[in-house]
Coordinates of C-alpha atoms and ligand atoms in Angstrom, one line a residue:
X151 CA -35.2 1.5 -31.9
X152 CA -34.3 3.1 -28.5
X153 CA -31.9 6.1 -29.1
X154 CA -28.0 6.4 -27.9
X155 CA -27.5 8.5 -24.9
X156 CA -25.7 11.4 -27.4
X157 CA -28.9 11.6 -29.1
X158 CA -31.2 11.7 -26.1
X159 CA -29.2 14.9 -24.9
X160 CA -28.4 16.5 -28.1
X161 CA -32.6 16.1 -27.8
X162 CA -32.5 17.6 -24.7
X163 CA -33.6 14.8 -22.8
X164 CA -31.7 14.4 -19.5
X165 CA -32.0 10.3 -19.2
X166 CA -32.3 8.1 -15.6
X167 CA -28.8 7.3 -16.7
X168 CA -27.8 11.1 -16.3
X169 CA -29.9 12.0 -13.5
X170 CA -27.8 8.9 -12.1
X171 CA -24.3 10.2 -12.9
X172 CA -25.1 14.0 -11.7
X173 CA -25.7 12.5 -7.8
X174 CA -22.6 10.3 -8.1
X175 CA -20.2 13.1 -9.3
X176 CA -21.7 16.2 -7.7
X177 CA -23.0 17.6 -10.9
X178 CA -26.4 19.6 -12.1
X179 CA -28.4 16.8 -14.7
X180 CA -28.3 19.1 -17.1
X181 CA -24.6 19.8 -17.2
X182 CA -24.1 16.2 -17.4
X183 CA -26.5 15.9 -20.6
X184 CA -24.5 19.0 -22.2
X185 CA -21.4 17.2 -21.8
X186 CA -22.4 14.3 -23.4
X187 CA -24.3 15.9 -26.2
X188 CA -21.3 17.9 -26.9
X189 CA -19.3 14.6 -26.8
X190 CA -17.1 15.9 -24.2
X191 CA -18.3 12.8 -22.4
X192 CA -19.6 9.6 -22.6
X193 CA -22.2 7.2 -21.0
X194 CA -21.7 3.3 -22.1
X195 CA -24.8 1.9 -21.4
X196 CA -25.8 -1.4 -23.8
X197 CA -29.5 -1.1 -23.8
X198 CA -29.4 -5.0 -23.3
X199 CA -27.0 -4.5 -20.2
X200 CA -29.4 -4.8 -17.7
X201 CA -27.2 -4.9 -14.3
X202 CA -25.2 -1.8 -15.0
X203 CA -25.2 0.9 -12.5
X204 CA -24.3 3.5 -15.1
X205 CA -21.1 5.4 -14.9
X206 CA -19.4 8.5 -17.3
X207 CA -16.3 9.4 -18.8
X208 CA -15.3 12.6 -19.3
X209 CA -12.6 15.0 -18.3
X210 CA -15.6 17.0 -16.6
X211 CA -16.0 14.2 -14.4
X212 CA -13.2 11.7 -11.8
X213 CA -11.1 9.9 -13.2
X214 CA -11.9 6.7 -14.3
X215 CA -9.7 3.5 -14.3
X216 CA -10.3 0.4 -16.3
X217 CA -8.6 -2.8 -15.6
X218 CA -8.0 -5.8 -18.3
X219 CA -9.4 -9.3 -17.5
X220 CA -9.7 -12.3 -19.9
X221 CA -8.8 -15.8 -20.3
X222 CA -6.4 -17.3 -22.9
X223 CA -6.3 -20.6 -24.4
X224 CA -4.7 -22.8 -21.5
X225 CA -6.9 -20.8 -18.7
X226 CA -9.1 -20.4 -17.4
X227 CA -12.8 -21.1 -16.9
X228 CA -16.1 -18.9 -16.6
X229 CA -16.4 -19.0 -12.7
X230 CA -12.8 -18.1 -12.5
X231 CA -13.9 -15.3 -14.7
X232 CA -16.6 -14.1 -13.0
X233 CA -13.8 -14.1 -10.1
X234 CA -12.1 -11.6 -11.5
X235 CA -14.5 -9.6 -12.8
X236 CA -15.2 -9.5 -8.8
X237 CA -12.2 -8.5 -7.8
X238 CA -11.8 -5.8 -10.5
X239 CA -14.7 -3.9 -9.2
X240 CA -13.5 -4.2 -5.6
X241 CA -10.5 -2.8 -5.9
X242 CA -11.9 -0.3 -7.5
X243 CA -12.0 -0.7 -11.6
X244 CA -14.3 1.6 -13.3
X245 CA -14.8 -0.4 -16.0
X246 CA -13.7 -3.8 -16.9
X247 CA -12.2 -5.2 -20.7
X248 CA -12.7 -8.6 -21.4
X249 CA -9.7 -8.9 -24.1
X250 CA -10.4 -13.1 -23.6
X251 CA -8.9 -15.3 -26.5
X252 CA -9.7 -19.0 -25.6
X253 CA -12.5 -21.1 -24.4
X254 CA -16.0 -20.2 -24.4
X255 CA -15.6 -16.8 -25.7
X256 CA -19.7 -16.4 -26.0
X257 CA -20.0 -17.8 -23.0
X258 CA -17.7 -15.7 -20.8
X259 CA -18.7 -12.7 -22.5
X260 CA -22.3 -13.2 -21.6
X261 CA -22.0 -14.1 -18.0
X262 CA -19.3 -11.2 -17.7
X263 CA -22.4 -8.5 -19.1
X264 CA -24.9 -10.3 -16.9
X265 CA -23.0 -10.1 -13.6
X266 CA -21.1 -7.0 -14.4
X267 CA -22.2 -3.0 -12.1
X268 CA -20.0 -1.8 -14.5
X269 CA -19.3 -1.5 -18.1
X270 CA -18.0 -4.1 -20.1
X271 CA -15.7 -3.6 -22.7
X272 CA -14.1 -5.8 -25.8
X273 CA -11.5 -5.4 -29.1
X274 CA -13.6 -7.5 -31.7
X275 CA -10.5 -8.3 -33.9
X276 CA -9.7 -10.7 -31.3
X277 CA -12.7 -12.9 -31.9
X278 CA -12.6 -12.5 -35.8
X279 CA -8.8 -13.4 -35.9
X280 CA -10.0 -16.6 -33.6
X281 CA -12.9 -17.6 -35.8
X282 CA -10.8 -16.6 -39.3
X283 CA -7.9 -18.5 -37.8
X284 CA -5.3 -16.2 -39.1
X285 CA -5.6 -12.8 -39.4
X286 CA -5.0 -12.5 -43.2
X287 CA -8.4 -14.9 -43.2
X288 CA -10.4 -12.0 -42.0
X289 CA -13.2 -11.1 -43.8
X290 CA -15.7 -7.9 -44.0
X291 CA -18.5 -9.9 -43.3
X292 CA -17.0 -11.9 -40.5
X293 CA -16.0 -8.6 -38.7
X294 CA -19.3 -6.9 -38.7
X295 CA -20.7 -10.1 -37.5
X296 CA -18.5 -10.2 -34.7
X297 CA -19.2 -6.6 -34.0
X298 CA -23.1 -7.3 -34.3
X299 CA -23.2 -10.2 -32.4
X300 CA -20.9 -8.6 -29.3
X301 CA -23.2 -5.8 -29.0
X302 CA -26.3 -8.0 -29.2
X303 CA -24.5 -9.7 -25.8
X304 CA -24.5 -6.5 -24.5
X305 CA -20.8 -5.3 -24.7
X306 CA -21.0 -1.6 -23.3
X307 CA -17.5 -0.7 -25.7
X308 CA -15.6 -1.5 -28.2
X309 CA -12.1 -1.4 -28.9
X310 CA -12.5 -0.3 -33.4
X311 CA -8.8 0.0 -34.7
X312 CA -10.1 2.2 -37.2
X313 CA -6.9 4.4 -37.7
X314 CA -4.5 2.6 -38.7
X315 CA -4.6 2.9 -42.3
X316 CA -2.0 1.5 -45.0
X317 CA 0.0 4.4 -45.8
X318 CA 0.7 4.8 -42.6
X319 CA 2.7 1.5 -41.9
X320 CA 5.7 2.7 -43.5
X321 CA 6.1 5.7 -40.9
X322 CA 7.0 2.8 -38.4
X323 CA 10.0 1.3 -40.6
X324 CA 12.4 3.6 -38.1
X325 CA 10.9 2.8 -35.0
X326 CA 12.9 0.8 -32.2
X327 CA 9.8 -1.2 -31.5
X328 CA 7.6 -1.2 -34.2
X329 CA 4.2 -2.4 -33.7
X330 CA 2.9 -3.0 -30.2
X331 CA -0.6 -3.4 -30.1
X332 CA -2.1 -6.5 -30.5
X333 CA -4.9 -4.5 -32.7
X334 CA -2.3 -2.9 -34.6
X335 CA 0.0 -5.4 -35.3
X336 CA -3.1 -7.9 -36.9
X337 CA -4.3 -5.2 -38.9
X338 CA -1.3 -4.3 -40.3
X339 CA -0.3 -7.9 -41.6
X340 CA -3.6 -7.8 -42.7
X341 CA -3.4 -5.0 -44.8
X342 CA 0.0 -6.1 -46.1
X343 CA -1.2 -9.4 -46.9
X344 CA -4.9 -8.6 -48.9
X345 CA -3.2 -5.2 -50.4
X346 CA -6.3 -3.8 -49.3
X347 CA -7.4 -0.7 -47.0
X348 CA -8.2 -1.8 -43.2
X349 CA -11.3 -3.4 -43.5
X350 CA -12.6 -1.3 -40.1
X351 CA -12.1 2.3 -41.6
X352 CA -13.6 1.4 -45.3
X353 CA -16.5 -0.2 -43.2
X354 CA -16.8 2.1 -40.5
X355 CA -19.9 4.0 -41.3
X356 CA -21.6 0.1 -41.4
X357 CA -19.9 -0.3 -37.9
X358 CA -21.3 2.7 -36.5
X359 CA -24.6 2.0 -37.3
X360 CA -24.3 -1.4 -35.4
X361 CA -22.9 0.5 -32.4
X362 CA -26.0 3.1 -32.8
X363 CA -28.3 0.7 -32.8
X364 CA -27.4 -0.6 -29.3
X365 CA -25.8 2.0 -27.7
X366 CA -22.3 0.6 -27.5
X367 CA -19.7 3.4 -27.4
X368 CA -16.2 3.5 -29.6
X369 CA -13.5 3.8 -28.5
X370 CA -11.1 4.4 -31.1
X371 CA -8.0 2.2 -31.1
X372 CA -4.6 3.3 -31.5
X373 CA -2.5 0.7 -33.3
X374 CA 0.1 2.9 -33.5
X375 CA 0.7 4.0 -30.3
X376 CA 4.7 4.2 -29.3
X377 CA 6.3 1.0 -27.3
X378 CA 9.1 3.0 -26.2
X379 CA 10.1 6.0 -25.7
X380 CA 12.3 6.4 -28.5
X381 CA 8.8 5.8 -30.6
X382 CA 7.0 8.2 -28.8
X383 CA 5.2 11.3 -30.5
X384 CA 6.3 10.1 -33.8
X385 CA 5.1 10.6 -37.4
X386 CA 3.4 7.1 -37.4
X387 CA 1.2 8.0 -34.1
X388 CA 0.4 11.4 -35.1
X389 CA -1.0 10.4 -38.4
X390 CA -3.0 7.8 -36.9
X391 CA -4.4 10.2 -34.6
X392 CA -5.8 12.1 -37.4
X393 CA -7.4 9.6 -38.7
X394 CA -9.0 9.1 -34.9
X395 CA -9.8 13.0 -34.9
X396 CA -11.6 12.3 -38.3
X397 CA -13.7 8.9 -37.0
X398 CA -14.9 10.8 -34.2
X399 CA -16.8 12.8 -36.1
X400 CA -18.3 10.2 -38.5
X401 CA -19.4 8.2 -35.1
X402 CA -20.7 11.6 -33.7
X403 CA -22.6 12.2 -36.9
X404 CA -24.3 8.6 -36.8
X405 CA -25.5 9.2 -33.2
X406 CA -22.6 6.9 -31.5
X407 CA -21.0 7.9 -28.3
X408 CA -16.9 7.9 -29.1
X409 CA -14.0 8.2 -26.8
X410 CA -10.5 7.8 -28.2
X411 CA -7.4 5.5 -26.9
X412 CA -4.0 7.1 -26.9
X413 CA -0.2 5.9 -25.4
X414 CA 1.5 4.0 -24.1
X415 CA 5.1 5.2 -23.5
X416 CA 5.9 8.8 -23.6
X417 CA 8.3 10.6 -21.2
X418 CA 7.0 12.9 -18.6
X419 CA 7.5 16.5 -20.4
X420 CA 6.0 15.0 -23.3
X421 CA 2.3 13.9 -22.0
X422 CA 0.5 17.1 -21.6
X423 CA 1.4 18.1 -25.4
X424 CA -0.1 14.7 -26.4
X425 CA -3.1 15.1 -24.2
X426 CA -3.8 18.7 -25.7
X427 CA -3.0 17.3 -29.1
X428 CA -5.8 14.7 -29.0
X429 CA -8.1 17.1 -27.4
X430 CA -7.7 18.8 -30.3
X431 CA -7.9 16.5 -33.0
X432 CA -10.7 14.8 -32.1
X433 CA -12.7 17.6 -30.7
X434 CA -12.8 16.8 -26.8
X435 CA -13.8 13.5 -27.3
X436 CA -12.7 11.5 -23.6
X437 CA -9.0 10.6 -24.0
X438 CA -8.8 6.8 -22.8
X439 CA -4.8 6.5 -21.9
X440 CA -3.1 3.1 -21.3
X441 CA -0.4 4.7 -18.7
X442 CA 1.6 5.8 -20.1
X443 CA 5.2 4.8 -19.0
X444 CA 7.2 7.5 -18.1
X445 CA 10.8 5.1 -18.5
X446 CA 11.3 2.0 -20.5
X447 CA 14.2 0.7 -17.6
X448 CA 12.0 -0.4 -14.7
X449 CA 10.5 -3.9 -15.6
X450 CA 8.7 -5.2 -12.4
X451 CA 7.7 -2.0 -11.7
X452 CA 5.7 -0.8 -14.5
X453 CA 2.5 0.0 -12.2
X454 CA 4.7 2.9 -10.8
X455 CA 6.6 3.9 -14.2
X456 CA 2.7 4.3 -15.8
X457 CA 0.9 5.3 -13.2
X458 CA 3.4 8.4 -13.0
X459 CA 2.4 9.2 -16.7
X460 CA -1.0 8.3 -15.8
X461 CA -1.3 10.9 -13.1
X462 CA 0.4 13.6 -15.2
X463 CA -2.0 12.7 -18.6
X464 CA -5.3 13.2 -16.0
X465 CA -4.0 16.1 -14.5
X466 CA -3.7 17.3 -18.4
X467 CA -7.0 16.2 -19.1
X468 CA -7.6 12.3 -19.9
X469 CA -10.3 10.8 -18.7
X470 CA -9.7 7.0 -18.4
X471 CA -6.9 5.6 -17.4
X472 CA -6.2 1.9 -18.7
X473 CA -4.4 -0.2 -15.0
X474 CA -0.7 -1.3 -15.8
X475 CA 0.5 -4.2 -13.2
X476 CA 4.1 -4.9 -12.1
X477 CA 4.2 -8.0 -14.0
X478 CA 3.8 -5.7 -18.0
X479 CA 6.3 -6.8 -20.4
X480 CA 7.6 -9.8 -18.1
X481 CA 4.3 -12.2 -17.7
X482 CA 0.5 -12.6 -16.5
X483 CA -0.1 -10.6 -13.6
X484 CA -1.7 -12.9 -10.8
X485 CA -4.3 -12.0 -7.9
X486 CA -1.6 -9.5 -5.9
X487 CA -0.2 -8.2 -9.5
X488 CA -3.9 -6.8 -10.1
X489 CA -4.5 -5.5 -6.7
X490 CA -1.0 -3.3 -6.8
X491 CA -1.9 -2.4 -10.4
X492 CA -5.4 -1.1 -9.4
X493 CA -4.0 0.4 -6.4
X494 CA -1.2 2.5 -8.8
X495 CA -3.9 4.3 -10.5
X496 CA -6.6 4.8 -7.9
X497 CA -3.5 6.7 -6.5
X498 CA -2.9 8.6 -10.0
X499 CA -6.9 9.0 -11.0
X500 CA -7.4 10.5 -7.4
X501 CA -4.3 12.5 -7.1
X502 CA -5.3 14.3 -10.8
X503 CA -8.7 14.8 -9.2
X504 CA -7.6 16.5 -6.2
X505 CA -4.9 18.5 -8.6
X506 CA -8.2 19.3 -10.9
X507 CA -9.9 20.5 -8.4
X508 CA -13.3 17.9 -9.1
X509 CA -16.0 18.5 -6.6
X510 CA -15.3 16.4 -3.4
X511 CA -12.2 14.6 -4.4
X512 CA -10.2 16.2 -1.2
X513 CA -12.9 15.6 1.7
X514 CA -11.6 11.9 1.6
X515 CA -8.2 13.1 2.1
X516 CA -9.0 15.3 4.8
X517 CA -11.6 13.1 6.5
X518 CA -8.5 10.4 6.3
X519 CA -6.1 13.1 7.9
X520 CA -8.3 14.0 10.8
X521 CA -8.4 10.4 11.7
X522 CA -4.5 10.0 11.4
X523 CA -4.1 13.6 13.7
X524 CA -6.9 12.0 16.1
X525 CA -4.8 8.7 16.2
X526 CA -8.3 6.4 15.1
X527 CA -6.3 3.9 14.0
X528 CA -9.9 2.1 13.1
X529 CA -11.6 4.9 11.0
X530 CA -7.7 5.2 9.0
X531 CA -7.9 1.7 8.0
X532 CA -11.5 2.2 7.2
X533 CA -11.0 5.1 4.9
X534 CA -7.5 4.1 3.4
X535 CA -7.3 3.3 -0.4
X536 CA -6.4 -0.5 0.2
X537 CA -8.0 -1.3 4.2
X538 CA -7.0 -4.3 4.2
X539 CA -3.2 -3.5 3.2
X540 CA -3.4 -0.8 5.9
X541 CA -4.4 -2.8 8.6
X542 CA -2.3 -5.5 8.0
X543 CA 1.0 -3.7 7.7
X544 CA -0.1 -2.0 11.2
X545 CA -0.7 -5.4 12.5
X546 CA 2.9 -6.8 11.3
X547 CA 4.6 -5.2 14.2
X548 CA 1.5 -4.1 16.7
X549 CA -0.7 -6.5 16.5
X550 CA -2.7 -6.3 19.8
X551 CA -6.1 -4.1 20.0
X552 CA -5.4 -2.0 22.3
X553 CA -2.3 -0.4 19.9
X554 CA -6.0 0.8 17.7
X555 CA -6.2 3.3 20.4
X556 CA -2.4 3.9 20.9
X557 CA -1.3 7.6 19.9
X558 CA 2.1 6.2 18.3
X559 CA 2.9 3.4 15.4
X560 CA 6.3 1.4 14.6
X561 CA 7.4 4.0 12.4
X562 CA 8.9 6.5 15.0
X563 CA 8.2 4.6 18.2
X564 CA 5.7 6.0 21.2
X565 CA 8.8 8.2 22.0
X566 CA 9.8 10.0 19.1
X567 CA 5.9 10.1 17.6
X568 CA 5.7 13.4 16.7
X569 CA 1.8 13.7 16.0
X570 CA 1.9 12.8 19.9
X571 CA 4.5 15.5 20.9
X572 CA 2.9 18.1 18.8
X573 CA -0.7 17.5 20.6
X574 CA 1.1 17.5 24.1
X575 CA 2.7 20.7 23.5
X576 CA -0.5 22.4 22.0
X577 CA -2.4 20.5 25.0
X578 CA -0.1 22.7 27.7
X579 CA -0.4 25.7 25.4
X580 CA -4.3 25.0 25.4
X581 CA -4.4 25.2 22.0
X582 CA -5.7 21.4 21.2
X583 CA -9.3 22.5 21.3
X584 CA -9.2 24.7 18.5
X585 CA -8.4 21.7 16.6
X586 CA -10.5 19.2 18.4
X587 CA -13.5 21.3 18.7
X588 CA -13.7 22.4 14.5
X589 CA -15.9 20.4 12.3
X590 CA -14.9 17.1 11.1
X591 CA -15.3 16.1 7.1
X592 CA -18.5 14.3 6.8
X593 CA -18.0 12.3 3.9
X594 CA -21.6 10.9 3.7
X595 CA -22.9 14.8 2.9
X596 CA -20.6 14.4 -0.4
X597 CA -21.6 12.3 -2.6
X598 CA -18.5 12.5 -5.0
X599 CA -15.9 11.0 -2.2
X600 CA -18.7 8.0 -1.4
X601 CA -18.8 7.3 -5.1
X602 CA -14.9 7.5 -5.6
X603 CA -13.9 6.0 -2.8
X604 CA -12.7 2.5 -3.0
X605 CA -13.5 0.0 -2.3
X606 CA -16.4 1.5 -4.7
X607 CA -19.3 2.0 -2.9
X608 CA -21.5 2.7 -4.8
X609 CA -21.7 -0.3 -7.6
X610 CA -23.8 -3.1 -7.0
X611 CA -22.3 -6.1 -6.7
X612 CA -24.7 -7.9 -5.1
X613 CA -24.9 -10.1 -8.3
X614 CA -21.4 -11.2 -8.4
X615 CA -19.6 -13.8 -6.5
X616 CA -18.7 -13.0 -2.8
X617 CA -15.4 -11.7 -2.1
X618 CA -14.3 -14.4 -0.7
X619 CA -14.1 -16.5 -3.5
X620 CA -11.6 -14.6 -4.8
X621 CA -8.8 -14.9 -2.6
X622 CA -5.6 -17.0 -3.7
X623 CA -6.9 -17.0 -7.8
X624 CA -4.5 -15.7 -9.9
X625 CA -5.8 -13.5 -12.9
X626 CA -6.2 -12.4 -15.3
X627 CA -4.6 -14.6 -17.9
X628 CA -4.2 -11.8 -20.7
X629 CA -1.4 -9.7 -19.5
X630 CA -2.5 -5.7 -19.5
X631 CA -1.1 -2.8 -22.0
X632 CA 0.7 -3.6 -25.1
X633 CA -2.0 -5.9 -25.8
X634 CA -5.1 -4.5 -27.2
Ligands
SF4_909 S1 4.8 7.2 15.4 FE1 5.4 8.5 13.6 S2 4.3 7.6 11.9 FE2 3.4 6.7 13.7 S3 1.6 7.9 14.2 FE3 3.3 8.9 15.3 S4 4.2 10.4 13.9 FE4 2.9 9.1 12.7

């Protein structure tokens, strides 16, 4: 049986996969394989997942954003799928969830490992509620079938909702909104209708030798996370992160890589202390954050109220960040709702990187800078975040080629521009060719800002549909955040 990537390097062994990740993030091999022997990070890497291009999470390492696909029962098919999955990865995702609930779950799931650069994750309880029906039908047996069979597909992570136990369901009898994860809220009418523990902590040790067995990380589930907040650093989520801090050490003794999900909505001065706090508990394991939302009062623009949390929990040390899109709490977010969402915590990932200080995270803002100071219109929409966004916002009022060269924009007019004034005055002071003559960022000689720089360059994805294809289809169909 091959071993996990924790084992490898607790072994000593620095694997293709970390040899891999050390050029991508500017990092020695071997201080990538004492990270993830330590468990400060993690590699998910299904030994059956043949087309990943490997990738790590780890507070060591950028930021990483996931981003939710999935159909539901009324849509949608696999191509439309496999569209998605597309467009995730070129606008940037990190990793991808498939939290699908209708259709041809197998079927999807497979063609989403088999075309996927990246890793794929699932939550399991969403295919054992499907198959039992109901959730009080679930079974023992069923779930570690489910589990088994996932990772035999090649599913790189998976969502366990271990923590939530039963004496912790009466801490949420005071909350405004109760339960709001999906994971959660199933286990807990679970457990209130069997009068029995939840089934995925008294089996966990039978879980994690599944997950050992083909490399597929955890990451821990927290079905108690706040949905307000009014809810937010409460009793109910604390305990349950105890329980997380105490899982992450049975998965770490059983040779499973183990990263840990946390909130949801907290407000601003409240995020570091819950970032530290899980640090703590769970001894460094990667902190996988869905936002969260700084204010409950801004529907329609929950990408911004999240990705505001989002920034400030990477700055104190997550390592994931889950997307949000405009359309949480309201509806399904469609093609646009997914790029804005993506483009929200590129922003907040790269933002805490530049903040953290990670190797090469600023040449990409100074290479973008120098083209902005030198007017290259061109090599600004090349290097933006979204080029296409940039260039077409440029082209709403200046259409015409010949403004790519013009040293002004709409904004102050070819008057007022004062990037132009400030280089004519420095021009008749002679003092332009101290700036024009000094080296230029050269991106290519860092391999961190190529890796991080969306659209991402660095992940195959030769083996998914052409970009094209994706244009005008509206996904996914399982809305984002309060959902797994
Ligand atoms: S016109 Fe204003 S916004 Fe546009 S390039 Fe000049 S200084 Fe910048």
């Amino acid at each position: 049986m091959p071993a996990t990537q924790i084992e490898r390097a607790r072994n000593g062994e620095v694997t293709p996969a970390m040899e891999r990740l050390a050029a991508r993030e500017n990092h020695e091999p071997e201080f990538v394989r004492r990270e993830v022997a330590e468990g400060r990070a993690v590699i998910p890497n299904n030994h059956a997942h043949d087309s990943l291009d490997p990738m790590v999470i780890g507070r060591a390492f950028a930021t990483k954003v996931n981003a939710n696909i999935g159909n539901s029962e009324t849509t949608s098919g696999v191509e439309e799928e496999l569209e998605k999955l597309h467009a995730a990865v070129h606008y940037g995702a990190d990793t991808v969830m498939d939290l699908s609930t209708g259709g041809k779950l197998d079927t999807t799931r497979e063609a989403n490992v088999a075309h996927s650069p990246v890793p794929i994750g699932t939550v399991p309880i969403y295919e054992a509620v499907k198959r039992a029906e109901s959730a009080d039908a679930i079974t023992h047996e069923l779930l570690l079938d489910v589990i088994e069979k996932q990772a035999e597909q090649g599913v790189d992570y998976m969502t366990i909702h271990a923590g939530i136990l039963m004496e912790h369901l009466p801490l949420t009898d005071g909350r405004k909104t109760g339960i709001v994860s999906r994971g959660g809220s199933i286990l807990a009418e679970w457990m209130e209708e069997n009068g029995m523990q939840n089934p995925l902590y008294t089996k966990f040790e039978a879980i994690c030798e599944i997950l050992a067995e083909h490399d597929v990380t955890a990451s821990l589930g927290d079905g108690l996370r706040p949905g307000c907040l009014a809810d937010a650093s409460d009793e109910a989520q604390f305990a349950e992160l105890d329980t997380l801090g105490e899982l992450t050490g049975t998965a770490r003794e059983r040779g499973v890589q183990v990263m840990v999900e946390g909130p949801g909505h907290v407000p601003l001065d409240e995020i570091t202390e819950n970032v530290e706090r899980q640090q703590a508990v769970c001894d460094g394991a990667p902190f996988y954050v869905l936002g969260p939302l700084v204010t409950d009062v801004a529907p329609g623009y929950d990408h911004i109220t999240s990705a505001i949390g989002a920034t400030e929990a990477a700055r104190a040390g997550a390592a994931m960040l889950c997307y949000v899109t405009p359309k949480e709490h309201l509806g399904l977010p469609d093609a646009d709702d997914v790029r804005d969402g993506l483009a929200a915590y590129r922003i907040a990932a790269h933002a805490a990187d530049v903040a953290n200080g990670r190797p090469g995270a600023r040449d990409w803002d100074d290479a973008l800078s120098e083209a902005r100071y030198e007017f290259d219109w061109r090599r600004q929409f090349e290097l933006a975040l979204d080029p296409d966004r940039a260039r077409s916002y440029h082209d709403q009022t200046l259409p015409e080629d010949n403004y790519k060269e013009a040293r002004f924009c709409s904004m102050c007019g070819a008057e007022f521009c004062s990037m132009r004034i400030d280089q004519d005055a420095r021009d008749a002071d002679g003092e332009m060719s101290s700036i024009t003559e000094s080296e230029g960022t050269d991106l290519d000689a860092s391999a961190a800002a190529s890796a991080n720089r969306p659209p991402v360059g660095t992940h195959d994805t030769s083996r998914v549909p052409d970009r094209t294809e994706v244009d005008g289809v509206a996904f996914p169909s399982e809305a984002p955040g309060d959902d797994d």
